[in-house]
Structure formats: structure tokens, C-alpha cells
PDB file of C-alpha atoms in Angstrom:
ATOM      1  CA  MET A   1       0.000   0.000   0.000  1.00 93.00           C
ATOM      2  CA  GLN A   2       2.713   2.468   0.983  1.00 91.00           C
ATOM      3  CA  SER A   3       4.755   1.656  -2.104  1.00 93.00           C
ATOM      4  CA  ILE A   4       1.796   2.206  -4.416  1.00 94.00           C
ATOM      5  CA  TYR A   5       1.040   5.447  -2.566  1.00 92.00           C
ATOM      6  CA  ALA A   6       4.687   6.496  -3.043  1.00 90.00           C
ATOM      7  CA  LEU A   7       4.398   5.892  -6.796  1.00 91.00           C
ATOM      8  CA  HIS A   8       1.329   8.135  -6.892  1.00 90.00           C
ATOM      9  CA  GLN A   9       2.997  10.883  -4.889  1.00 91.00           C
ATOM     10  CA  LYS A  10       6.084  10.851  -7.119  1.00 89.00           C
ATOM     11  CA  ASN A  11       3.860  10.682 -10.197  1.00 87.00           C
ATOM     12  CA  SER A  12       6.239   7.960 -11.307  1.00 84.00           C
ATOM     13  CA  ASP A  13       5.850   4.914 -13.504  1.00 85.00           C
ATOM     14  CA  ASP A  14       9.123   3.334 -12.406  1.00 89.00           C
ATOM     15  CA  ILE A  15       7.515   0.202 -11.027  1.00 93.00           C
ATOM     16  CA  GLU A  16      10.774  -1.739 -10.941  1.00 93.00           C
ATOM     17  CA  LYS A  17      12.498   0.864  -8.759  1.00 93.00           C
ATOM     18  CA  GLU A  18       9.634   1.026  -6.267  1.00 93.00           C
ATOM     19  CA  GLU A  19       9.330  -2.760  -6.160  1.00 94.00           C
ATOM     20  CA  LYS A  20      13.053  -3.001  -5.387  1.00 94.00           C
ATOM     21  CA  PHE A  21      12.653  -0.506  -2.535  1.00 93.00           C
ATOM     22  CA  LEU A  22       9.613  -2.423  -1.264  1.00 94.00           C
ATOM     23  CA  LEU A  23      11.502  -5.718  -1.144  1.00 95.00           C
ATOM     24  CA  HIS A  24      14.533  -4.057   0.437  1.00 94.00           C
ATOM     25  CA  SER A  25      12.337  -2.519   3.150  1.00 93.00           C
ATOM     26  CA  ILE A  26      10.791  -5.887   3.942  1.00 94.00           C
ATOM     27  CA  ASP A  27      14.200  -7.554   4.054  1.00 95.00           C
ATOM     28  CA  ALA A  28      15.401  -4.852   6.479  1.00 95.00           C
ATOM     29  CA  ILE A  29      12.731  -5.962   8.963  1.00 96.00           C
ATOM     30  CA  GLN A  30      14.997  -8.946   9.656  1.00 97.00           C
ATOM     31  CA  ASP A  31      17.703  -6.529  10.807  1.00 97.00           C
ATOM     32  CA  LEU A  32      15.261  -4.805  13.143  1.00 98.00           C
ATOM     33  CA  TYR A  33      14.206  -8.174  14.540  1.00 98.00           C
ATOM     34  CA  LEU A  34      17.825  -9.165  15.172  1.00 98.00           C
ATOM     35  CA  ILE A  35      18.654  -5.798  16.728  1.00 98.00           C
ATOM     36  CA  MET A  36      15.779  -6.108  19.191  1.00 98.00           C
ATOM     37  CA  LEU A  37      16.644  -9.719  20.038  1.00 97.00           C
ATOM     38  CA  SER A  38      20.323  -8.962  20.497  1.00 97.00           C
ATOM     39  CA  SER A  39      19.464  -6.214  22.978  1.00 98.00           C
ATOM     40  CA  LEU A  40      18.617  -8.968  25.471  1.00 98.00           C
ATOM     41  CA  VAL A  41      21.956 -10.677  24.861  1.00 97.00           C
ATOM     42  CA  GLU A  42      23.875  -7.414  25.221  1.00 98.00           C
ATOM     43  CA  ILE A  43      22.012  -6.394  28.387  1.00 98.00           C
ATOM     44  CA  ARG A  44      23.128  -9.653  30.001  1.00 97.00           C
ATOM     45  CA  LYS A  45      26.729  -9.069  28.879  1.00 97.00           C
ATOM     46  CA  LYS A  46      26.749  -5.560  30.359  1.00 97.00           C
ATOM     47  CA  GLU A  47      25.494  -6.866  33.686  1.00 97.00           C
ATOM     48  CA  ILE A  48      28.199  -9.547  33.723  1.00 97.00           C
ATOM     49  CA  GLN A  49      30.797  -6.814  33.145  1.00 96.00           C
ATOM     50  CA  PHE A  50      29.279  -4.734  35.943  1.00 95.00           C
ATOM     51  CA  LEU A  51      29.352  -7.635  38.417  1.00 94.00           C
ATOM     52  CA  GLU A  52      32.961  -8.484  37.545  1.00 92.00           C
ATOM     53  CA  THR A  53      34.095  -4.883  37.889  1.00 92.00           C
ATOM     54  CA  SER A  54      32.267  -4.464  41.193  1.00 90.00           C
ATOM     55  CA  SER A  55      33.789  -7.633  42.663  1.00 88.00           C
ATOM     56  CA  LYS A  56      37.315  -6.382  41.900  1.00 85.00           C
ATOM     57  CA  LYS A  57      36.931  -3.039  43.656  1.00 85.00           C
ATOM     58  CA  TYR A  58      39.500  -2.470  46.403  1.00 84.00           C
ATOM     59  CA  LEU A  59      36.774  -1.884  48.977  1.00 84.00           C
ATOM     60  CA  ALA A  60      34.218  -4.266  47.527  1.00 83.00           C
ATOM     61  CA  THR A  61      31.378  -5.151  49.870  1.00 88.00           C
ATOM     62  CA  PRO A  62      30.529  -8.771  50.707  1.00 85.00           C
ATOM     63  CA  GLU A  63      27.507  -8.454  48.412  1.00 85.00           C
ATOM     64  CA  GLU A  64      29.701  -7.185  45.567  1.00 81.00           C
ATOM     65  CA  LYS A  65      32.190 -10.001  46.096  1.00 88.00           C
ATOM     66  CA  ASN A  66      29.448 -12.605  46.097  1.00 88.00           C
ATOM     67  CA  PRO A  67      26.566 -11.090  44.089  1.00 90.00           C
ATOM     68  CA  ASN A  68      23.189 -12.578  43.275  1.00 91.00           C
ATOM     69  CA  ARG A  69      23.751 -13.825  39.699  1.00 95.00           C
ATOM     70  CA  LYS A  70      20.167 -14.851  39.102  1.00 97.00           C
ATOM     71  CA  PHE A  71      19.662 -12.277  36.348  1.00 97.00           C
ATOM     72  CA  VAL A  72      22.778 -13.177  34.343  1.00 96.00           C
ATOM     73  CA  ASN A  73      22.049 -16.879  34.851  1.00 97.00           C
ATOM     74  CA  ASN A  74      18.471 -16.498  33.600  1.00 97.00           C
ATOM     75  CA  ALA A  75      17.720 -19.603  31.530  1.00 97.00           C
ATOM     76  CA  VAL A  76      16.086 -17.731  28.639  1.00 98.00           C
ATOM     77  CA  LEU A  77      18.921 -15.209  28.380  1.00 98.00           C
ATOM     78  CA  MET A  78      21.306 -18.161  28.328  1.00 97.00           C
ATOM     79  CA  GLN A  79      19.292 -19.773  25.521  1.00 97.00           C
ATOM     80  CA  LEU A  80      19.650 -16.597  23.459  1.00 97.00           C
ATOM     81  CA  GLU A  81      23.372 -16.387  24.233  1.00 96.00           C
ATOM     82  CA  ASP A  82      23.882 -20.049  23.247  1.00 96.00           C
ATOM     83  CA  SER A  83      21.724 -19.933  20.113  1.00 97.00           C
ATOM     84  CA  ASN A  84      23.777 -20.837  17.034  1.00 97.00           C
ATOM     85  CA  SER A  85      20.906 -19.670  14.877  1.00 97.00           C
ATOM     86  CA  LEU A  86      21.002 -16.195  16.436  1.00 97.00           C
ATOM     87  CA  SER A  87      24.808 -15.940  16.409  1.00 97.00           C
ATOM     88  CA  ILE A  88      25.008 -16.906  12.740  1.00 97.00           C
ATOM     89  CA  ALA A  89      22.240 -14.493  11.750  1.00 97.00           C
ATOM     90  CA  LEU A  90      23.869 -11.590  13.613  1.00 97.00           C
ATOM     91  CA  GLU A  91      27.208 -12.286  11.952  1.00 97.00           C
ATOM     92  CA  LYS A  92      25.746 -12.895   8.498  1.00 96.00           C
ATOM     93  CA  ARG A  93      23.789  -9.640   8.510  1.00 96.00           C
ATOM     94  CA  LYS A  94      26.563  -7.725  10.286  1.00 96.00           C
ATOM     95  CA  ILE A  95      24.397  -6.585  13.188  1.00 96.00           C
ATOM     96  CA  ASN A  96      26.673  -4.669  15.537  1.00 95.00           C
ATOM     97  CA  ASN A  97      24.429  -1.775  16.564  1.00 95.00           C
ATOM     98  CA  TRP A  98      24.911  -2.254  20.281  1.00 96.00           C
ATOM     99  CA  THR A  99      28.684  -2.475  19.998  1.00 92.00           C
ATOM    100  CA  LEU A 100      28.605   0.952  18.388  1.00 91.00           C
ATOM    101  CA  ASN A 101      25.818   2.335  20.590  1.00 93.00           C
ATOM    102  CA  ASP A 102      26.134   0.614  23.961  1.00 95.00           C
ATOM    103  CA  THR A 103      24.689   3.707  25.683  1.00 96.00           C
ATOM    104  CA  TYR A 104      21.225   2.404  24.849  1.00 97.00           C
ATOM    105  CA  ILE A 105      22.004  -0.979  26.396  1.00 97.00           C
ATOM    106  CA  LEU A 106      23.176   0.737  29.579  1.00 97.00           C
ATOM    107  CA  ILE A 107      19.978   2.812  29.639  1.00 97.00           C
ATOM    108  CA  LEU A 108      17.856  -0.336  29.291  1.00 98.00           C
ATOM    109  CA  LEU A 109      19.854  -2.219  31.919  1.00 98.00           C
ATOM    110  CA  ASN A 110      19.525   0.657  34.361  1.00 97.00           C
ATOM    111  CA  GLU A 111      15.756   0.872  33.841  1.00 97.00           C
ATOM    112  CA  ILE A 112      15.404  -2.884  34.318  1.00 98.00           C
ATOM    113  CA  LYS A 113      17.371  -2.865  37.571  1.00 97.00           C
ATOM    114  CA  GLN A 114      15.334   0.008  38.963  1.00 97.00           C
ATOM    115  CA  ASN A 115      12.021  -1.596  38.110  1.00 97.00           C
ATOM    116  CA  GLN A 116       9.862  -3.590  40.528  1.00 97.00           C
ATOM    117  CA  LEU A 117       9.880  -6.531  38.114  1.00 97.00           C
ATOM    118  CA  TYR A 118      13.612  -6.885  38.698  1.00 97.00           C
ATOM    119  CA  GLN A 119      13.401  -6.242  42.443  1.00 96.00           C
ATOM    120  CA  LYS A 120      10.770  -8.925  42.845  1.00 97.00           C
ATOM    121  CA  TYR A 121      12.657 -11.390  40.623  1.00 97.00           C
ATOM    122  CA  MET A 122      15.932 -10.917  42.517  1.00 96.00           C
ATOM    123  CA  VAL A 123      14.478 -11.550  45.982  1.00 95.00           C
ATOM    124  CA  SER A 124      15.651 -15.159  45.707  1.00 93.00           C
ATOM    125  CA  LYS A 125      18.788 -16.612  44.123  1.00 91.00           C
ATOM    126  CA  LYS A 126      17.156 -19.600  42.429  1.00 90.00           C
ATOM    127  CA  SER A 127      14.236 -19.917  40.050  1.00 91.00           C
ATOM    128  CA  THR A 128      12.308 -22.275  37.830  1.00 96.00           C
ATOM    129  CA  TYR A 129      12.471 -22.109  34.053  1.00 97.00           C
ATOM    130  CA  GLN A 130       8.906 -20.776  33.985  1.00 97.00           C
ATOM    131  CA  GLU A 131       9.790 -17.942  36.357  1.00 97.00           C
ATOM    132  CA  ASP A 132      12.822 -17.063  34.245  1.00 97.00           C
ATOM    133  CA  LYS A 133      10.736 -17.036  31.080  1.00 98.00           C
ATOM    134  CA  ASP A 134       7.887 -15.002  32.578  1.00 97.00           C
ATOM    135  CA  PHE A 135      10.394 -12.452  33.829  1.00 98.00           C
ATOM    136  CA  ILE A 136      12.092 -11.998  30.436  1.00 98.00           C
ATOM    137  CA  VAL A 137       8.749 -11.800  28.619  1.00 98.00           C
ATOM    138  CA  ASP A 138       7.627  -9.075  31.050  1.00 98.00           C
ATOM    139  CA  VAL A 139      10.930  -7.220  30.820  1.00 98.00           C
ATOM    140  CA  PHE A 140      10.824  -7.236  27.032  1.00 98.00           C
ATOM    141  CA  SER A 141       7.128  -6.329  26.802  1.00 97.00           C
ATOM    142  CA  GLU A 142       6.991  -3.700  29.537  1.00 97.00           C
ATOM    143  CA  LEU A 143      10.462  -2.161  29.584  1.00 98.00           C
ATOM    144  CA  ILE A 144      12.369  -2.771  26.347  1.00 98.00           C
ATOM    145  CA  ALA A 145       9.721  -2.694  23.609  1.00 97.00           C
ATOM    146  CA  PRO A 146       8.045   0.556  24.785  1.00 96.00           C
ATOM    147  CA  ASN A 147      11.291   2.381  25.649  1.00 97.00           C
ATOM    148  CA  GLU A 148      11.077   5.813  24.014  1.00 96.00           C
ATOM    149  CA  LYS A 149      14.808   6.392  23.681  1.00 96.00           C
ATOM    150  CA  LEU A 150      15.225   3.030  21.972  1.00 97.00           C
ATOM    151  CA  TYR A 151      12.269   3.806  19.690  1.00 96.00           C
ATOM    152  CA  ASP A 152      13.799   7.178  18.734  1.00 96.00           C
ATOM    153  CA  TYR A 153      17.114   5.493  17.930  1.00 96.00           C
ATOM    154  CA  LEU A 154      15.445   2.880  15.709  1.00 96.00           C
ATOM    155  CA  GLU A 155      13.316   5.509  13.948  1.00 95.00           C
ATOM    156  CA  ASP A 156      16.397   7.637  13.227  1.00 95.00           C
ATOM    157  CA  TYR A 157      18.352   4.585  12.062  1.00 95.00           C
ATOM    158  CA  LYS A 158      15.763   3.576   9.457  1.00 94.00           C
ATOM    159  CA  LEU A 159      12.553   5.531   8.913  1.00 90.00           C
ATOM    160  CA  THR A 160      10.723   2.601   7.314  1.00 90.00           C
ATOM    161  CA  TRP A 161      10.896   0.791  10.668  1.00 95.00           C
ATOM    162  CA  VAL A 162       8.285   3.056  12.266  1.00 92.00           C
ATOM    163  CA  ASP A 163       5.476   0.706  11.190  1.00 91.00           C
ATOM    164  CA  ASP A 164       7.563  -2.438  11.652  1.00 95.00           C
ATOM    165  CA  ILE A 165       8.591  -1.997  15.293  1.00 96.00           C
ATOM    166  CA  PRO A 166       5.248  -3.139  16.822  1.00 95.00           C
ATOM    167  CA  VAL A 167       5.097  -6.154  14.486  1.00 94.00           C
ATOM    168  CA  VAL A 168       8.655  -7.220  15.301  1.00 97.00           C
ATOM    169  CA  ASN A 169       8.183  -6.756  19.045  1.00 97.00           C
ATOM    170  CA  THR A 170       4.988  -8.804  18.957  1.00 96.00           C
ATOM    171  CA  GLN A 171       6.792 -11.605  17.099  1.00 96.00           C
ATOM    172  CA  ILE A 172       9.656 -11.653  19.616  1.00 97.00           C
ATOM    173  CA  GLN A 173       7.221 -11.657  22.522  1.00 97.00           C
ATOM    174  CA  LYS A 174       5.376 -14.593  20.938  1.00 97.00           C
ATOM    175  CA  GLN A 175       8.615 -16.548  20.408  1.00 97.00           C
ATOM    176  CA  LEU A 176       9.770 -15.954  23.971  1.00 97.00           C
ATOM    177  CA  LYS A 177       6.429 -17.162  25.349  1.00 97.00           C
ATOM    178  CA  GLN A 178       6.616 -20.335  23.261  1.00 96.00           C
ATOM    179  CA  LEU A 179      10.140 -21.308  24.374  1.00 96.00           C
ATOM    180  CA  THR A 180      10.600 -24.451  26.414  1.00 96.00           C
ATOM    181  CA  GLU A 181      13.553 -25.510  28.501  1.00 95.00           C
ATOM    182  CA  LYS A 182      14.712 -28.031  25.900  1.00 92.00           C
ATOM    183  CA  ASP A 183      14.521 -25.636  22.950  1.00 91.00           C
ATOM    184  CA  GLU A 184      17.351 -24.016  21.093  1.00 93.00           C
ATOM    185  CA  PHE A 185      16.202 -20.558  20.118  1.00 96.00           C
ATOM    186  CA  LYS A 186      15.655 -20.355  16.351  1.00 96.00           C
ATOM    187  CA  VAL A 187      15.680 -17.079  14.443  1.00 96.00           C
ATOM    188  CA  GLY A 188      12.355 -16.398  12.747  1.00 92.00           C
ATOM    189  CA  LYS A 189      11.962 -15.904   8.999  1.00 92.00           C
ATOM    190  CA  ILE A 190      10.470 -12.915   7.208  1.00 92.00           C
ATOM    191  CA  TYR A 191       8.681 -15.093   4.666  1.00 92.00           C
ATOM    192  CA  LYS A 192       6.876 -18.331   5.403  1.00 90.00           C
ATOM    193  CA  ASP A 193       7.961 -19.849   2.096  1.00 92.00           C
ATOM    194  CA  GLN A 194       8.776 -19.001  -1.524  1.00 92.00           C
ATOM    195  CA  GLU A 195       5.113 -18.518  -2.395  1.00 91.00           C
ATOM    196  CA  ASP A 196       4.777 -16.046   0.457  1.00 91.00           C
ATOM    197  CA  GLN A 197       7.736 -14.063  -0.869  1.00 92.00           C
ATOM    198  CA  GLU A 198       6.445 -14.054  -4.424  1.00 94.00           C
ATOM    199  CA  PHE A 199       3.067 -12.792  -3.224  1.00 95.00           C
ATOM    200  CA  VAL A 200       4.625  -9.440  -2.271  1.00 95.00           C
ATOM    201  CA  SER A 201       5.810  -8.645  -5.790  1.00 95.00           C
ATOM    202  CA  LEU A 202       2.740 -10.112  -7.455  1.00 96.00           C
ATOM    203  CA  LEU A 203       0.259  -8.083  -5.414  1.00 97.00           C
ATOM    204  CA  PHE A 204       2.262  -4.907  -5.954  1.00 97.00           C
ATOM    205  CA  LYS A 205       2.656  -5.355  -9.720  1.00 96.00           C
ATOM    206  CA  LYS A 206      -0.838  -6.703 -10.412  1.00 97.00           C
ATOM    207  CA  THR A 207      -2.403  -3.795  -8.535  1.00 97.00           C
ATOM    208  CA  VAL A 208      -0.245  -1.112 -10.184  1.00 96.00           C
ATOM    209  CA  LEU A 209      -0.522  -2.533 -13.697  1.00 95.00           C
ATOM    210  CA  ASN A 210      -4.318  -2.917 -13.449  1.00 96.00           C
ATOM    211  CA  GLU A 211      -5.249   0.246 -11.528  1.00 94.00           C
ATOM    212  CA  VAL A 212      -7.595   1.620 -14.199  1.00 94.00           C
ATOM    213  CA  GLU A 213      -9.397  -1.717 -14.583  1.00 95.00           C
ATOM    214  CA  LEU A 214      -9.654  -2.213 -10.806  1.00 95.00           C
ATOM    215  CA  ALA A 215     -10.957   1.318 -10.240  1.00 92.00           C
ATOM    216  CA  LYS A 216     -13.830   0.699 -12.686  1.00 92.00           C
ATOM    217  CA  GLU A 217     -15.106  -2.024 -10.353  1.00 92.00           C
ATOM    218  CA  TYR A 218     -15.935   0.405  -7.530  1.00 89.00           C
ATOM    219  CA  ILE A 219     -16.439   3.842  -9.147  1.00 85.00           C
ATOM    220  CA  ASP A 220     -20.085   3.171 -10.023  1.00 77.00           C
ATOM    221  CA  LYS A 221     -20.707   1.625  -6.598  1.00 73.00           C
ATOM    222  CA  THR A 222     -20.197   4.905  -4.738  1.00 67.00           C
ATOM    223  CA  PRO A 223     -23.283   6.982  -5.692  1.00 57.00           C
ATOM    224  CA  ASN A 224     -22.974   9.225  -2.637  1.00 62.00           C
ATOM    225  CA  TRP A 225     -19.280   9.871  -3.192  1.00 59.00           C
ATOM    226  CA  ASP A 226     -17.562  11.944  -5.848  1.00 56.00           C
ATOM    227  CA  ALA A 227     -14.724   9.701  -7.080  1.00 57.00           C
ATOM    228  CA  GLU A 228     -12.284  12.609  -6.730  1.00 59.00           C
ATOM    229  CA  ARG A 229     -13.271  13.087  -3.073  1.00 62.00           C
ATOM    230  CA  ILE A 230     -12.437   9.533  -2.013  1.00 76.00           C
ATOM    231  CA  ALA A 231      -9.236   9.552   0.042  1.00 85.00           C
ATOM    232  CA  GLU A 232      -6.308   8.387  -2.080  1.00 90.00           C
ATOM    233  CA  LEU A 233      -5.333   5.730   0.431  1.00 93.00           C
ATOM    234  CA  ASP A 234      -8.892   4.398   0.323  1.00 93.00           C
ATOM    235  CA  THR A 235      -8.719   4.032  -3.456  1.00 93.00           C
ATOM    236  CA  ILE A 236      -5.445   2.121  -3.137  1.00 96.00           C
ATOM    237  CA  ILE A 237      -6.892  -0.143  -0.441  1.00 96.00           C
ATOM    238  CA  LEU A 238      -9.960  -0.835  -2.590  1.00 96.00           C
ATOM    239  CA  LYS A 239      -7.831  -1.645  -5.636  1.00 96.00           C
ATOM    240  CA  MET A 240      -5.592  -4.008  -3.664  1.00 97.00           C
ATOM    241  CA  ALA A 241      -8.583  -5.780  -2.113  1.00 97.00           C
ATOM    242  CA  ILE A 242     -10.332  -6.153  -5.473  1.00 97.00           C
ATOM    243  CA  CYS A 243      -7.066  -7.398  -6.967  1.00 97.00           C
ATOM    244  CA  GLU A 244      -6.941 -10.133  -4.305  1.00 96.00           C
ATOM    245  CA  PHE A 245     -10.595 -11.019  -4.928  1.00 96.00           C
ATOM    246  CA  LEU A 246     -10.120 -11.445  -8.675  1.00 95.00           C
ATOM    247  CA  LYS A 247      -6.461 -12.385  -9.206  1.00 95.00           C
ATOM    248  CA  PHE A 248      -5.402 -14.415  -6.135  1.00 95.00           C
ATOM    249  CA  PRO A 249      -7.477 -17.610  -6.030  1.00 93.00           C
ATOM    250  CA  SER A 250      -5.735 -19.026  -2.941  1.00 91.00           C
ATOM    251  CA  ILE A 251      -6.693 -16.130  -0.624  1.00 94.00           C
ATOM    252  CA  PRO A 252     -10.111 -16.470   1.083  1.00 93.00           C
ATOM    253  CA  VAL A 253     -12.464 -13.534   0.549  1.00 94.00           C
ATOM    254  CA  LYS A 254     -12.980 -13.088   4.291  1.00 94.00           C
ATOM    255  CA  VAL A 255      -9.234 -12.881   4.884  1.00 95.00           C
ATOM    256  CA  THR A 256      -8.884 -10.151   2.261  1.00 96.00           C
ATOM    257  CA  ILE A 257     -11.728  -8.081   3.730  1.00 95.00           C
ATOM    258  CA  ASN A 258     -10.439  -8.379   7.299  1.00 95.00           C
ATOM    259  CA  GLU A 259      -6.869  -7.460   6.338  1.00 95.00           C
ATOM    260  CA  TYR A 260      -7.803  -4.342   4.402  1.00 96.00           C
ATOM    261  CA  LEU A 261     -10.263  -3.122   7.004  1.00 96.00           C
ATOM    262  CA  GLU A 262      -7.433  -3.312   9.565  1.00 95.00           C
ATOM    263  CA  ILE A 263      -5.137  -1.393   7.221  1.00 94.00           C
ATOM    264  CA  ALA A 264      -7.817   1.260   6.703  1.00 94.00           C
ATOM    265  CA  LYS A 265      -8.308   1.670  10.456  1.00 94.00           C
ATOM    266  CA  GLU A 266      -4.560   2.053  10.962  1.00 91.00           C
ATOM    267  CA  TYR A 267      -3.665   4.375   8.089  1.00 92.00           C
ATOM    268  CA  SER A 268      -6.684   6.117   6.602  1.00 90.00           C
ATOM    269  CA  THR A 269      -9.498   8.393   7.822  1.00 87.00           C
ATOM    270  CA  PRO A 270     -11.776   7.557  10.810  1.00 87.00           C
ATOM    271  CA  LYS A 271     -14.699   6.630   8.522  1.00 87.00           C
ATOM    272  CA  SER A 272     -12.649   4.826   5.880  1.00 90.00           C
ATOM    273  CA  SER A 273     -13.099   1.305   7.237  1.00 91.00           C
ATOM    274  CA  ILE A 274     -16.893   1.680   7.249  1.00 91.00           C
ATOM    275  CA  PHE A 275     -16.866   3.079   3.713  1.00 90.00           C
ATOM    276  CA  ILE A 276     -14.505   0.376   2.418  1.00 93.00           C
ATOM    277  CA  ASN A 277     -16.419  -2.408   4.162  1.00 93.00           C
ATOM    278  CA  GLY A 278     -19.663  -1.295   2.490  1.00 91.00           C
ATOM    279  CA  ILE A 279     -18.092  -1.159  -0.966  1.00 92.00           C
ATOM    280  CA  LEU A 280     -16.349  -4.527  -0.633  1.00 94.00           C
ATOM    281  CA  ASP A 281     -19.476  -6.249   0.702  1.00 93.00           C
ATOM    282  CA  ASN A 282     -21.485  -5.060  -2.294  1.00 91.00           C
ATOM    283  CA  LEU A 283     -18.719  -6.013  -4.722  1.00 94.00           C
ATOM    284  CA  ILE A 284     -18.439  -9.516  -3.306  1.00 93.00           C
ATOM    285  CA  LYS A 285     -22.161 -10.127  -3.854  1.00 93.00           C
ATOM    286  CA  GLU A 286     -21.914  -8.797  -7.393  1.00 93.00           C
ATOM    287  CA  PHE A 287     -18.765 -10.770  -8.224  1.00 93.00           C
ATOM    288  CA  GLN A 288     -20.302 -13.962  -6.862  1.00 91.00           C
ATOM    289  CA  ASN A 289     -23.511 -13.453  -8.836  1.00 92.00           C
ATOM    290  CA  GLU A 290     -21.471 -12.888 -11.982  1.00 92.00           C
ATOM    291  CA  ASN A 291     -19.189 -15.830 -11.151  1.00 92.00           C
ATOM    292  CA  LYS A 292     -16.127 -13.567 -11.294  1.00 91.00           C
ATOM    293  CA  ILE A 293     -14.498 -14.923  -8.158  1.00 90.00           C
ATOM    294  CA  LYS A 294     -12.586 -18.144  -8.764  1.00 87.00           C
ATOM    295  CA  LYS A 295     -11.184 -19.428  -5.476  1.00 85.00           C
ATOM    296  CA  THR A 296      -9.270 -22.677  -5.094  1.00 82.00           C
ATOM    297  CA  GLY A 297      -7.573 -24.553  -2.250  1.00 77.00           C
ATOM    298  CA  ARG A 298      -7.364 -22.466   0.909  1.00 71.00           C
ATOM    299  CA  GLY A 299      -9.191 -19.686  -0.929  1.00 62.00           C
ATOM    300  CA  LEU A 300     -12.418 -21.690  -0.716  1.00 69.00           C
ATOM    301  CA  ILE A 301     -12.553 -21.171   3.074  1.00 69.00           C
ATOM    302  CA  GLN A 302     -15.458 -18.866   3.880  1.00 63.00           C
ATOM    303  CA  ASN A 303     -14.667 -17.906   7.478  1.00 49.00           C
TER     304      ASN A 303
END
């Protein structure tokens, strides 16, 4: 949607260039994912350094000489540290953000240690795997993901990440919750499979190359709206949805409607989702009556 909107704003017909940028932006989400994951690894490393430095002080206290290492021995943090999958991905994609900007890691570590979550967790020196996991999930969800300074850094680093940050954080939270004691942490993939990856380019190109044809499907269905007064994003959303209805047989109609209504709520005007829902509902009935919709496989699912 954003790439098609960008083409409109530039008044450009360089589809190949915009498609390349689209695919590059999606690929960069993997870097964001790895940066957020590695923050947990780096936070643990910084605390280990702090404990070692404190224990070597000339006038170290008994507590500093024999500290509670429950946090640095957290089972989930250890799983991330020991993950070959994560180590390889970080090296392959040259993710070294926290080496260059460890100030942010120190900020996060300080906030964690001052928080009641940490205070409560550190009351004892031993824990179960479940307690370790619950603690890390809470720390990530409540302290790391919503951290404003971290958000500002990520936004400045790559502007396209503004919309990706919540998605990535939700994925990491989900993975952390699903971990078991016997698991090795596995880095997630951007695309489910090759078909999933190809869908991105196909939807983009089929929508752009058929915009005039797709627009004809809804223009006469908006009697109370002047076509020129319909928000540009709404026209793009309608075209993409209609494109999925008519040109992507494996995508269920209900899935298409739900996805684009969510996009409209997130990016367009307050009334857009209601307007779009009405148009798409009417189009579906018409397309079905005219036998225009040809769904196969998973696309046959109605709900």
C-alpha cells in the first residue's frame, strides 16, 4: 500500500524501482528483529561486566564479592546467548548496533534494575524455568519494547521501521512465550515460504498494472461519493482488495476483507473502514452473482 502510494505521490511509472525498494524494506525488517533480540543478549553481557568490575573493587562489599547472579544466569537469556541460529544471523547480517551504541544498552539495563519486576525477581537466588521465562517476557514487553529512547534510535536509524517496530516486538514476545527448557532458540523468517515471498511482488505489480481496470469495479458503486473526493489511500486499499478477490485464487475472501479493514483503520481516515467495508461487501455479492471470483484450495474457506 505504501509503495503504491509512493508511486502516486512521485507521479512515477518506475515500477521496478519502487518494487526493489519495497523488497529491500521488507528484508530490512529482519535486521530490526535481530537488533531487538540482540538487545537482550547485550544487556546480560553488560550486567556480567558490571558484576565483575564491582567484585574487583578495592573496597568491595561482601555483596559485591558474592553477588546474586540470578539475572545473568536467567535460563532464557542463556538460551539466546547459546543460540547458534542467532549468532550466525547476527554475523551474516553484520548486526553490531549495540557495539557501536552501547549507551542504549546501559539505559535499558539501568531501567530494568530500577524496576519492581527486577526487584521482585531478585528476591531469591534460584528460580524455575517458567519464572525465568515469565520475567524476560515481562521485561521485554513492559520495559524494552516501549522504551522511548530506543524507539527514537530505531526511527532515526531507518525511517521505514516506524510501522515495523510493533510487528517485530509482537513476534519476539510470541517466540519468547513459546520457548521451552529443551529448545534451542531459532531465528524467525520474514517469509513463510517461496510462495509467500512471491506474493509481495505479485500483489504490488498486479495492482499497479491494473489500476484503471480495478478502479472501474468500484467507481459506479459509490453513488454518494464523488470519485475525486475519495481519500487516495482508500482508493489504493480498494484496488488491492479487489485485486486479491479477482487475481489471487488461494486467498479467502474473508481474509482479504479483514486485512484491508485493519489497514484502513490504521492508516486512513476515521470513517474509511466503514466506507470500504460497504463497498467490498457489495462487490463480493456482485462478483459472486457474476461468477467472477474463482477461489481454489485455501481460498475456498469462507470464514
